[in-house]
mmCIF file of N, CA, C and O in Angstrom:
data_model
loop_
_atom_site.group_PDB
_atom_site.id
_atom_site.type_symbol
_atom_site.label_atom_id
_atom_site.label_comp_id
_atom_site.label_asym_id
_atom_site.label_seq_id
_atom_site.Cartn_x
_atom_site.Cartn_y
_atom_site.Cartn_z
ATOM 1 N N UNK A 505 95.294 134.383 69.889
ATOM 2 C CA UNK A 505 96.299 133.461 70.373
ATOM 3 C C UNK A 505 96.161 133.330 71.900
ATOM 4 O O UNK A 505 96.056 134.341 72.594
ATOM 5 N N UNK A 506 96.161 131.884 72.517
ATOM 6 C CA UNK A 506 96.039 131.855 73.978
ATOM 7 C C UNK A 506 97.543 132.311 74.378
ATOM 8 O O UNK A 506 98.586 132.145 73.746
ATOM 9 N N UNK A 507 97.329 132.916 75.586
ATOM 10 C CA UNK A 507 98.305 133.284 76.415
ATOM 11 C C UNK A 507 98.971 131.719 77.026
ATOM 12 O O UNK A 507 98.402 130.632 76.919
ATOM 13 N N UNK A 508 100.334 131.975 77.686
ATOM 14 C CA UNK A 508 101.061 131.182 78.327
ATOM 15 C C UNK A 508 101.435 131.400 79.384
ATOM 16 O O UNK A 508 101.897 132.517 79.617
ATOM 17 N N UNK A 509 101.376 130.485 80.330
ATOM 18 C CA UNK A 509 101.722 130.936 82.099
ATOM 19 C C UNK A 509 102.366 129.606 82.189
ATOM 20 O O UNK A 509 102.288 128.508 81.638
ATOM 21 N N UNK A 510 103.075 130.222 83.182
ATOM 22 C CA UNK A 510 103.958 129.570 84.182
ATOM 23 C C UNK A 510 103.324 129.497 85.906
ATOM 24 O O UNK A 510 103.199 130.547 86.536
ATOM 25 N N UNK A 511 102.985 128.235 86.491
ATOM 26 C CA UNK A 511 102.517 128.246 88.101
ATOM 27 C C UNK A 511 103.606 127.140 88.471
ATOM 28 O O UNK A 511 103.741 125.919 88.388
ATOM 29 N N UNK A 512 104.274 128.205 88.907
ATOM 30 C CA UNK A 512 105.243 127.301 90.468
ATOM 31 C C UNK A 512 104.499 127.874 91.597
ATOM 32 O O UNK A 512 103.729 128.785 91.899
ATOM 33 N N UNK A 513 105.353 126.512 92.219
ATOM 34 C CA UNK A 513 104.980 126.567 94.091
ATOM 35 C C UNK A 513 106.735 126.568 94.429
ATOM 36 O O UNK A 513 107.664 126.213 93.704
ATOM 37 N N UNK A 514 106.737 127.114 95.819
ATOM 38 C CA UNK A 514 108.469 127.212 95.887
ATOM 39 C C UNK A 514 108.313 127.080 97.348
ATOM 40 O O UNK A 514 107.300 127.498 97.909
ATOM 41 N N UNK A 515 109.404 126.442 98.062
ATOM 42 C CA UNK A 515 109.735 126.316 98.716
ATOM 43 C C UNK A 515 111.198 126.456 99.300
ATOM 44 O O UNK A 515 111.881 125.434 99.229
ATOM 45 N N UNK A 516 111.728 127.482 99.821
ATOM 46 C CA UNK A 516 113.305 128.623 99.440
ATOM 47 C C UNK A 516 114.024 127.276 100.897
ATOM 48 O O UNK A 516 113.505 126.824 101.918
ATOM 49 N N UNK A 517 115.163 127.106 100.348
ATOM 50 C CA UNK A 517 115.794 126.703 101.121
ATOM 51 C C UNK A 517 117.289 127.127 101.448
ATOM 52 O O UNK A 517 117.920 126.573 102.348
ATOM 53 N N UNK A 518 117.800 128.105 100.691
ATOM 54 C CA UNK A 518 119.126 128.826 100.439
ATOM 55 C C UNK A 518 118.626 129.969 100.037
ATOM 56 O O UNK A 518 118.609 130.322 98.858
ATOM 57 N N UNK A 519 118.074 130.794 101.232
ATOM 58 C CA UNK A 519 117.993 132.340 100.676
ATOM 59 C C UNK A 519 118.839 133.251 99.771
ATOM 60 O O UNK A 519 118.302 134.031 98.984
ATOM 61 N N UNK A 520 120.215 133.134 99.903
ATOM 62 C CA UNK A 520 121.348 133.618 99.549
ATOM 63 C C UNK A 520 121.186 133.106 97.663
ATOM 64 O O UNK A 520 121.211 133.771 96.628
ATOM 65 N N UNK A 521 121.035 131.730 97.926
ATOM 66 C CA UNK A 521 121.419 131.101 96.328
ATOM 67 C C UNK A 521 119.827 131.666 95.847
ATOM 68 O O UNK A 521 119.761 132.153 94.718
ATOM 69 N N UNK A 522 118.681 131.615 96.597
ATOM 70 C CA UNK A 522 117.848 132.218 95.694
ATOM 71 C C UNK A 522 117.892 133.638 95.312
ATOM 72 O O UNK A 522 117.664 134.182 94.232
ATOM 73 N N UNK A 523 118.144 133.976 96.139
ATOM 74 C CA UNK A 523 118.874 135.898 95.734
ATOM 75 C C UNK A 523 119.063 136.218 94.685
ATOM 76 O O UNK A 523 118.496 137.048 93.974
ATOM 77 N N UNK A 524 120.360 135.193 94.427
ATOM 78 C CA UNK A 524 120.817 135.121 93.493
ATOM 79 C C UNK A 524 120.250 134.860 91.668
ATOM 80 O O UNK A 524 120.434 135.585 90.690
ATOM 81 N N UNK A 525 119.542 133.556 91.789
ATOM 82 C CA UNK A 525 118.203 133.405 90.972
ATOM 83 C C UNK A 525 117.444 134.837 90.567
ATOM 84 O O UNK A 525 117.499 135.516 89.542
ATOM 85 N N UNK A 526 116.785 134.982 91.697
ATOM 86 C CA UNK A 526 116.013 136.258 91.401
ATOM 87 C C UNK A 526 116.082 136.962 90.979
ATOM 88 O O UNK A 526 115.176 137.388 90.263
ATOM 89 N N UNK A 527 118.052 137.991 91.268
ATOM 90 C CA UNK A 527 118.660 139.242 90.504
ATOM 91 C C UNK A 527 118.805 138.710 88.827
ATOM 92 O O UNK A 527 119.297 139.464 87.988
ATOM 93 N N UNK A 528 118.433 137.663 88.559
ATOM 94 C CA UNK A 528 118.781 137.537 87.498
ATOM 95 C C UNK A 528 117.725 136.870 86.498
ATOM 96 O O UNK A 528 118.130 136.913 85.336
ATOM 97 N N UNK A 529 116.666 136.358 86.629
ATOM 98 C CA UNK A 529 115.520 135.784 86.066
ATOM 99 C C UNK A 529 114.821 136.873 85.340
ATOM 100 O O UNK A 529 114.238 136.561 84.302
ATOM 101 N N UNK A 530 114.792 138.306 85.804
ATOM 102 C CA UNK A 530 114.251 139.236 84.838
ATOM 103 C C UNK A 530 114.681 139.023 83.710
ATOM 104 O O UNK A 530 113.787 138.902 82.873
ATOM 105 N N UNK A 531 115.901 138.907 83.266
ATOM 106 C CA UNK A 531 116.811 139.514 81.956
ATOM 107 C C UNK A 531 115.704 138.308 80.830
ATOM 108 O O UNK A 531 115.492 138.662 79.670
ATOM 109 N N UNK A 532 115.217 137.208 81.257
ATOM 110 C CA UNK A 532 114.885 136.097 80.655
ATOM 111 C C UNK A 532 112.822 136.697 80.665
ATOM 112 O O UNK A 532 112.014 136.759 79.738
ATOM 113 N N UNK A 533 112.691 136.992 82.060
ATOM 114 C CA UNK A 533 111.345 137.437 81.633
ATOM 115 C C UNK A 533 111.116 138.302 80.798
ATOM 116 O O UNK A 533 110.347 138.013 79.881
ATOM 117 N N UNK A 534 111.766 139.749 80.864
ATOM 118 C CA UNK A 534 111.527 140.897 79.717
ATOM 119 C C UNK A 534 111.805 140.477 78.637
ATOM 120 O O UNK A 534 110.919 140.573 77.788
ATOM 121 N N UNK A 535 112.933 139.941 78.291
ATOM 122 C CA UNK A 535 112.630 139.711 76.698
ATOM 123 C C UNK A 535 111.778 138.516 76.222
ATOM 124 O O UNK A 535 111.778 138.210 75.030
ATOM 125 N N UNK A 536 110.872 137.668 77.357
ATOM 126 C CA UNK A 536 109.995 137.006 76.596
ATOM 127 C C UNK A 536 109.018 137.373 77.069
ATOM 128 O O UNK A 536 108.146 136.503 77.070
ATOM 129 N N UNK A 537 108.563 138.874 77.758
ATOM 130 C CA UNK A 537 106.846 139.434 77.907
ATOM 131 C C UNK A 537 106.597 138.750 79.155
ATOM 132 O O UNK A 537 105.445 138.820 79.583
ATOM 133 N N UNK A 538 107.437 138.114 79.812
ATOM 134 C CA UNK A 538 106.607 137.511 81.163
ATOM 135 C C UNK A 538 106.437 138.865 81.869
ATOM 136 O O UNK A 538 107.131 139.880 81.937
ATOM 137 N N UNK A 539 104.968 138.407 82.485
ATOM 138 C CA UNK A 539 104.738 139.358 83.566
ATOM 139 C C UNK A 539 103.601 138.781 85.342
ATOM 140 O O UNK A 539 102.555 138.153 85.498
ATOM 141 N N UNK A 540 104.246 139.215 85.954
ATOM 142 C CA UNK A 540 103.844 138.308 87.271
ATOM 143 C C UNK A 540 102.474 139.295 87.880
ATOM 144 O O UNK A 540 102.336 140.471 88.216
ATOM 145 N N UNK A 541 101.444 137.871 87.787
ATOM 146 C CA UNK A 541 100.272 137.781 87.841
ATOM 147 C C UNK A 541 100.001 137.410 89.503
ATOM 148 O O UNK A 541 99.097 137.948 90.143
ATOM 149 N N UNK A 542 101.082 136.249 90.168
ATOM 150 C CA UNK A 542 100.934 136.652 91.596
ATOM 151 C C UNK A 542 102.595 136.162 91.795
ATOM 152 O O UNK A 542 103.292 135.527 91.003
ATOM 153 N N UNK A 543 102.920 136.666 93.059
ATOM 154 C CA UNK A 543 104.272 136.720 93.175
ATOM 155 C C UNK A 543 104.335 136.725 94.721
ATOM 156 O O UNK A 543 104.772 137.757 95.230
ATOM 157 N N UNK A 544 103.957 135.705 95.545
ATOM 158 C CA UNK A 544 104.344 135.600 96.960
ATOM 159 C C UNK A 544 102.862 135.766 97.145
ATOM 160 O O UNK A 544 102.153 135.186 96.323
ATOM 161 N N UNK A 545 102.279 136.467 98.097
ATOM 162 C CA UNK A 545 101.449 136.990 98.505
ATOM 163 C C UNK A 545 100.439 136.071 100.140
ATOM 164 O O UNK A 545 101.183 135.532 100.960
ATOM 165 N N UNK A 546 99.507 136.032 100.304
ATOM 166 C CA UNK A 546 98.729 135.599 101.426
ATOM 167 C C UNK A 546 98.101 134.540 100.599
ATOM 168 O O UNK A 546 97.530 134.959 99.593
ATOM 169 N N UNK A 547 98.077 133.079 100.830
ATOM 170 C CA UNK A 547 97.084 132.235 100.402
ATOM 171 C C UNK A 547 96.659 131.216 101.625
ATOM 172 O O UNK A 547 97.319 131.113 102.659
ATOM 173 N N UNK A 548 95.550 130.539 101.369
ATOM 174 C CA UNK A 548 95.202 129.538 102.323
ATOM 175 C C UNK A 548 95.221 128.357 101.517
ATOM 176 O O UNK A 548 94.422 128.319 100.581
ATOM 177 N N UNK A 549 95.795 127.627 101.658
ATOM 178 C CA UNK A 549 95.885 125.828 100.946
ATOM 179 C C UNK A 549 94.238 125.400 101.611
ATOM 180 O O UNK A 549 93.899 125.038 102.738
ATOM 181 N N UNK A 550 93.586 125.595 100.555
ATOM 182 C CA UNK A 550 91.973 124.712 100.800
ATOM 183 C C UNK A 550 91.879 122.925 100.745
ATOM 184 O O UNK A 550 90.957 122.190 101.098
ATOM 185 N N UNK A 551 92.871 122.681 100.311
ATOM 186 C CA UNK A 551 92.682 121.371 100.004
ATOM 187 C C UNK A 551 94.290 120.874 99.142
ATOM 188 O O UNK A 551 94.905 121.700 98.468
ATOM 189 N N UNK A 552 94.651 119.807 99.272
ATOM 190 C CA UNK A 552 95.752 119.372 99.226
ATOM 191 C C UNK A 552 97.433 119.753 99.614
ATOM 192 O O UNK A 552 97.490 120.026 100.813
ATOM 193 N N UNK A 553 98.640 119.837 99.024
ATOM 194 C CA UNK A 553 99.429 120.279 100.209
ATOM 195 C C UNK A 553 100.133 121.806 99.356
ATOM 196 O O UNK A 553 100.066 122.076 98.157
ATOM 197 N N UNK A 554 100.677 122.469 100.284
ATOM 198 C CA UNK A 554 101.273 123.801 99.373
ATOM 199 C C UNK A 554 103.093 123.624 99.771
ATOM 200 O O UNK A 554 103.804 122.808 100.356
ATOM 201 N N UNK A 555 103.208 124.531 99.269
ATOM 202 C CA UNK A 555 104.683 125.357 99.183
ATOM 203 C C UNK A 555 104.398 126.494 100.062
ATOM 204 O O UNK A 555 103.273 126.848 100.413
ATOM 205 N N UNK A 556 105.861 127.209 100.491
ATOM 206 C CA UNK A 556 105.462 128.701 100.835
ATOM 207 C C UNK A 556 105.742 129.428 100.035
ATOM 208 O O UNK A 556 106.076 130.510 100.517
ATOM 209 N N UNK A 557 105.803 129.366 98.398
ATOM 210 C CA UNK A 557 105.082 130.715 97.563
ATOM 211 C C UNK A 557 104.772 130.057 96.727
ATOM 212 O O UNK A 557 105.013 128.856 96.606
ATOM 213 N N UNK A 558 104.204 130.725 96.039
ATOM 214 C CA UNK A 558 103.287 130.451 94.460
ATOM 215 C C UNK A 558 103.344 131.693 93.373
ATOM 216 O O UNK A 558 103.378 132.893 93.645
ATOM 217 N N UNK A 559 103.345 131.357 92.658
ATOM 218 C CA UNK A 559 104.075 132.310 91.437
ATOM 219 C C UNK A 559 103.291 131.655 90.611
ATOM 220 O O UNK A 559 103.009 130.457 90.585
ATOM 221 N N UNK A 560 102.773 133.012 89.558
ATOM 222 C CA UNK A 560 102.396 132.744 88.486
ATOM 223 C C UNK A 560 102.445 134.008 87.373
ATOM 224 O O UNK A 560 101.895 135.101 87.507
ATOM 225 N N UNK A 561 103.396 133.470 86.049
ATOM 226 C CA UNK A 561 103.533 134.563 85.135
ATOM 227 C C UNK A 561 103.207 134.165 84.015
ATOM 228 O O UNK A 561 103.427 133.056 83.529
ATOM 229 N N UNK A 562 102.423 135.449 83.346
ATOM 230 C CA UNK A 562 101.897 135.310 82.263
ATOM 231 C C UNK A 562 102.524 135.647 81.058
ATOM 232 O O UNK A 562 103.159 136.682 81.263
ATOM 233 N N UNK A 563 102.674 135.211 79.701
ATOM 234 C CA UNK A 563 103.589 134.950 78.317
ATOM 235 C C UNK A 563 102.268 135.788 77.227
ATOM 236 O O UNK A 563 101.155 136.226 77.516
ATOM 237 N N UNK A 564 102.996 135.737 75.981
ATOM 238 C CA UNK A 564 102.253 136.646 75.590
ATOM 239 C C UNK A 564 101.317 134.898 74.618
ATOM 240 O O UNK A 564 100.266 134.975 73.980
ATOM 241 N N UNK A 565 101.952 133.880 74.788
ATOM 242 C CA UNK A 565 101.343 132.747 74.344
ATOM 243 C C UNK A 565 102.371 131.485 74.920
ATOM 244 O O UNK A 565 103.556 131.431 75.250
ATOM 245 N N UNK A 566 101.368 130.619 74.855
ATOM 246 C CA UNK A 566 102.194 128.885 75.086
ATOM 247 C C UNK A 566 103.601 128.675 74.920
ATOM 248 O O UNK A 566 104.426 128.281 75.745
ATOM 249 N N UNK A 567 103.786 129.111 73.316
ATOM 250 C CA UNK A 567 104.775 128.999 73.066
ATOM 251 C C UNK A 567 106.022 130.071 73.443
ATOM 252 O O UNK A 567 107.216 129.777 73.496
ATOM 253 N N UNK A 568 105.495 131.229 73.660
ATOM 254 C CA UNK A 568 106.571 131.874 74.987
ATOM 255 C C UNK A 568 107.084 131.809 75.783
ATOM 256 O O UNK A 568 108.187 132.258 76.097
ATOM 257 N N UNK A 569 106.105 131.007 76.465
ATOM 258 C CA UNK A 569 106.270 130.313 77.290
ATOM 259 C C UNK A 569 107.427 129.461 77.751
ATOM 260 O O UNK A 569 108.261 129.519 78.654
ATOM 261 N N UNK A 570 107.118 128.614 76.717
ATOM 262 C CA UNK A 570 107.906 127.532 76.465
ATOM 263 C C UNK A 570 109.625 128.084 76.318
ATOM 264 O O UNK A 570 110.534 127.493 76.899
ATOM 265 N N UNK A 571 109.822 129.167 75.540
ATOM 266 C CA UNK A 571 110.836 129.193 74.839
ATOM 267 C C UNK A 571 111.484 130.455 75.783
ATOM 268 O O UNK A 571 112.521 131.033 75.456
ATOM 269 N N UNK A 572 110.983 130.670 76.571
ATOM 270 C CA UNK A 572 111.427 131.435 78.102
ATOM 271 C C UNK A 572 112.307 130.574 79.189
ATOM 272 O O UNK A 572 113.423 130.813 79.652
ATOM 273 N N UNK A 573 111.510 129.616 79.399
ATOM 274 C CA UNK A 573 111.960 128.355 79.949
ATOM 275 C C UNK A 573 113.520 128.122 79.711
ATOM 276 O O UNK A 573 114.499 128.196 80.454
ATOM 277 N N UNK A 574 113.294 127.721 77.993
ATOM 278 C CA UNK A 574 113.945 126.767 77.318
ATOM 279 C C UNK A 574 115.358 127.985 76.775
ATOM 280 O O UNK A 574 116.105 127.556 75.895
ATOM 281 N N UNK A 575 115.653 129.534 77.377
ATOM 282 C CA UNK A 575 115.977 130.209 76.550
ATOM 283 C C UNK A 575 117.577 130.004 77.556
ATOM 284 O O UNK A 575 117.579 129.526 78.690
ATOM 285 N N UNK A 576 118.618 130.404 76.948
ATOM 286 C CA UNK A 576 119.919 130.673 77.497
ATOM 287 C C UNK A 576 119.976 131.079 78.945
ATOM 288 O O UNK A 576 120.520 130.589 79.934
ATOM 289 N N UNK A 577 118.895 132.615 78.637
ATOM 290 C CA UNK A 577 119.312 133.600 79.737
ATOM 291 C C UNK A 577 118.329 132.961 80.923
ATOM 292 O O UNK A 577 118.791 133.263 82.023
ATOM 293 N N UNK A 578 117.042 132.124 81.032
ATOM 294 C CA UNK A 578 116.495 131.493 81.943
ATOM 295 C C UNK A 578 117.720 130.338 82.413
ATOM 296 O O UNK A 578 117.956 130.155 83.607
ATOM 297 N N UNK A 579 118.177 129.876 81.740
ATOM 298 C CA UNK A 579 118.874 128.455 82.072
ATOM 299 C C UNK A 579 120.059 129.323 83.040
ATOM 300 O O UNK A 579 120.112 128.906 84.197
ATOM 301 N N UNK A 580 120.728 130.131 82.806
ATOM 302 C CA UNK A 580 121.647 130.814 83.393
ATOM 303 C C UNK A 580 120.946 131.143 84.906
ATOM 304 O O UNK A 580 121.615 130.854 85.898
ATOM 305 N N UNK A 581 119.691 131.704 85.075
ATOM 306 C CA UNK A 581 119.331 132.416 85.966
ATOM 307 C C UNK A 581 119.175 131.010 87.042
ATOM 308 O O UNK A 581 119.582 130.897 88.198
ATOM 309 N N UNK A 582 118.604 130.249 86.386
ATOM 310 C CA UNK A 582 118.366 128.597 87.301
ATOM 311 C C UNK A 582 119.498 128.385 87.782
ATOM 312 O O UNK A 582 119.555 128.233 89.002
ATOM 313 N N UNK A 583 120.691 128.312 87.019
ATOM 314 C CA UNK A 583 122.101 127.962 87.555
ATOM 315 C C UNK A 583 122.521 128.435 88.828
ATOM 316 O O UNK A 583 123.150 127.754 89.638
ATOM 317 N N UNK A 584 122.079 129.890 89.029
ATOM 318 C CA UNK A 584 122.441 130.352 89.980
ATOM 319 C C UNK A 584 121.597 130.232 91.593
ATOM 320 O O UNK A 584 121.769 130.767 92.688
ATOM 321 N N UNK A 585 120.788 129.396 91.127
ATOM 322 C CA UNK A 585 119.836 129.118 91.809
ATOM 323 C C UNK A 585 120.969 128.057 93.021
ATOM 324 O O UNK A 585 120.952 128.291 94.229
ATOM 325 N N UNK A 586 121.701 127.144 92.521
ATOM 326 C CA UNK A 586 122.368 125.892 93.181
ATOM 327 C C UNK A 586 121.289 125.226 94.257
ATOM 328 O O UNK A 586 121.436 125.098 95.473
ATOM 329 N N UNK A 587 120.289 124.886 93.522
ATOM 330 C CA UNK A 587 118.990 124.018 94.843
ATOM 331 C C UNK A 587 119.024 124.736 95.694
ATOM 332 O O UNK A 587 119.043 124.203 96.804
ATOM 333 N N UNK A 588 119.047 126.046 95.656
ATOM 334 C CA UNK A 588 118.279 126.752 96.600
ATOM 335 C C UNK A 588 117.290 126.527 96.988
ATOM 336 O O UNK A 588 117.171 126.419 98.208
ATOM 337 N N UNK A 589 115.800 126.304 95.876
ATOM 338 C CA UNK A 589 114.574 126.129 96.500
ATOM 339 C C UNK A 589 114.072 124.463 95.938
ATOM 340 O O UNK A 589 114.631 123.733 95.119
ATOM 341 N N UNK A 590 113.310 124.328 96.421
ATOM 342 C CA UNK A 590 112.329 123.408 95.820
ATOM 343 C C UNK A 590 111.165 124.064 95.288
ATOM 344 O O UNK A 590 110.496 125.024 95.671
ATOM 345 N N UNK A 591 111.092 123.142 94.118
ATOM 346 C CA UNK A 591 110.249 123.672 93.227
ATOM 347 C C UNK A 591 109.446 123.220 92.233
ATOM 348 O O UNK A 591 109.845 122.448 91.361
ATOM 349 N N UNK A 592 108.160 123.718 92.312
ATOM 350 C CA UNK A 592 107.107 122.748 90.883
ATOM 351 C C UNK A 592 107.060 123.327 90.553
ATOM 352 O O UNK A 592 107.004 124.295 91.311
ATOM 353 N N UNK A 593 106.995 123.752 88.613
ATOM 354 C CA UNK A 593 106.546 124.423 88.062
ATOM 355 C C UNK A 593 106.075 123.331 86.582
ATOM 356 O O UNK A 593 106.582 122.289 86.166
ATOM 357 N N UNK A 594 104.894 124.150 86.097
ATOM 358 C CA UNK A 594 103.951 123.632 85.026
ATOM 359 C C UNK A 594 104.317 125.091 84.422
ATOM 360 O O UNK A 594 104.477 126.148 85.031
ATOM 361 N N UNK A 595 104.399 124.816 83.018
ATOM 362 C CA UNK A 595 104.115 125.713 81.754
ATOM 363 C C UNK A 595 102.843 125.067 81.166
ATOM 364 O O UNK A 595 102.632 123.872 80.955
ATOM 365 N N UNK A 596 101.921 126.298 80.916
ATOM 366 C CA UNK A 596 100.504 125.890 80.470
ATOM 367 C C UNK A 596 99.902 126.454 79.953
ATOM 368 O O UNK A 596 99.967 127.634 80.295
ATOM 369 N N UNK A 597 98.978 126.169 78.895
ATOM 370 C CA UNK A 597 98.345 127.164 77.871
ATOM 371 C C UNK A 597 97.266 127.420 78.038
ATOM 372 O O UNK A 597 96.380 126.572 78.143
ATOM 373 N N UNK A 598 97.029 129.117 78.123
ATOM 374 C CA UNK A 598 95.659 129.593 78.817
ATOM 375 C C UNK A 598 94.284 129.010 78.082
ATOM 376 O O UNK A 598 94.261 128.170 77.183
ATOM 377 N N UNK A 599 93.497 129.468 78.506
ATOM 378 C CA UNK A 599 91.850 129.269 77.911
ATOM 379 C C UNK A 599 91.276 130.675 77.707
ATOM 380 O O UNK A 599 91.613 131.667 78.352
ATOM 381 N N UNK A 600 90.500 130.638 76.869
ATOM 382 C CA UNK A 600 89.935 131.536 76.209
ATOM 383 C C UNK A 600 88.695 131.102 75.641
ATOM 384 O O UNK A 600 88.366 131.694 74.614
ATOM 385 N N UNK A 601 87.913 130.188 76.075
ATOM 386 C CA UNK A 601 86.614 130.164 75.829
ATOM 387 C C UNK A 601 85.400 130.430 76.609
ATOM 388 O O UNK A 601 85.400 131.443 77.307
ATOM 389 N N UNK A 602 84.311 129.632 76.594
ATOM 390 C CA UNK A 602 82.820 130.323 77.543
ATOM 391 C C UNK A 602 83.187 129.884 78.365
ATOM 392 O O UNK A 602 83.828 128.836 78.445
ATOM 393 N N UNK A 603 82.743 130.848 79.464
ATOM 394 C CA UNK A 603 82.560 131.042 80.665
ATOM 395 C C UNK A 603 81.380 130.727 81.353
ATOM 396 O O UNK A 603 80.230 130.820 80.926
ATOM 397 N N UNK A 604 81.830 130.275 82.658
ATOM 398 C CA UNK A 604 80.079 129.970 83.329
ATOM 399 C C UNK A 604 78.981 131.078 83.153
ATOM 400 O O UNK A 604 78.852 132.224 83.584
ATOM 401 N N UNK A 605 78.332 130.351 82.436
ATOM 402 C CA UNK A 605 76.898 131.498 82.815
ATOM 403 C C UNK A 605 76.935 132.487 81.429
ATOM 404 O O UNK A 605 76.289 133.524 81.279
ATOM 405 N N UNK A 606 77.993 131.789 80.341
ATOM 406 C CA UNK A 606 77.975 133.122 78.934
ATOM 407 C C UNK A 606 77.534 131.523 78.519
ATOM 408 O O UNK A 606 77.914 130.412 78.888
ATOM 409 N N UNK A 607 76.528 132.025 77.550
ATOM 410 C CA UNK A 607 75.968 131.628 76.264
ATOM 411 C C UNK A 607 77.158 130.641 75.665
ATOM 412 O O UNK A 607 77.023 130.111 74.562
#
């Protein structure tokens, strides 16, 4: 089964209201297996425009994904968000086939 990720870009504009978000978005990741693959860190925008973070968590499939998103305790955690940040996020279903240079 392919895995499922989540890639936002964020851009915090209410530290306080994202705080808030944050203390509470676990309760929605653990019980759907999300687990953060990058979470802030140092990047260089090579080409087109960025955010100042990027996040990306991984599902145990697509449809985890999806239904993480789509679940009570995520919708709650957003609430508390009140446009704190700006934000893109794509839900997307991994790959699992050849690789450059495999047969």
């Amino acid at each position: 089964m392919r895995k499922g990720y989540w890639i936002g870009r964020v851009d915090v504009r209410d530290a306080d209201a994202y705080k808030n978000y944050v203390a509470k978005n676990g309760i929605a990741f653990a019980k759907y297996g999300g687990r953060f693959l990058v979470r802030g860190g140092a990047f260089e925008a090579v080409k087109g425009e960025a955010r100042a973070r990027n996040v990306v968590i991984e599902f145990p499939s697509y449809e985890t994904a999806l239904a993480c998103w789509n679940s009570p305790e995520y919708q709650e955690a957003l609430a508390e968000q009140k446009g704190g940040a700006d934000v893109d996020l794509i839900v997307i279903e991994g790959y699992d086939g050849p690789q450059p240079g495999e047969g």
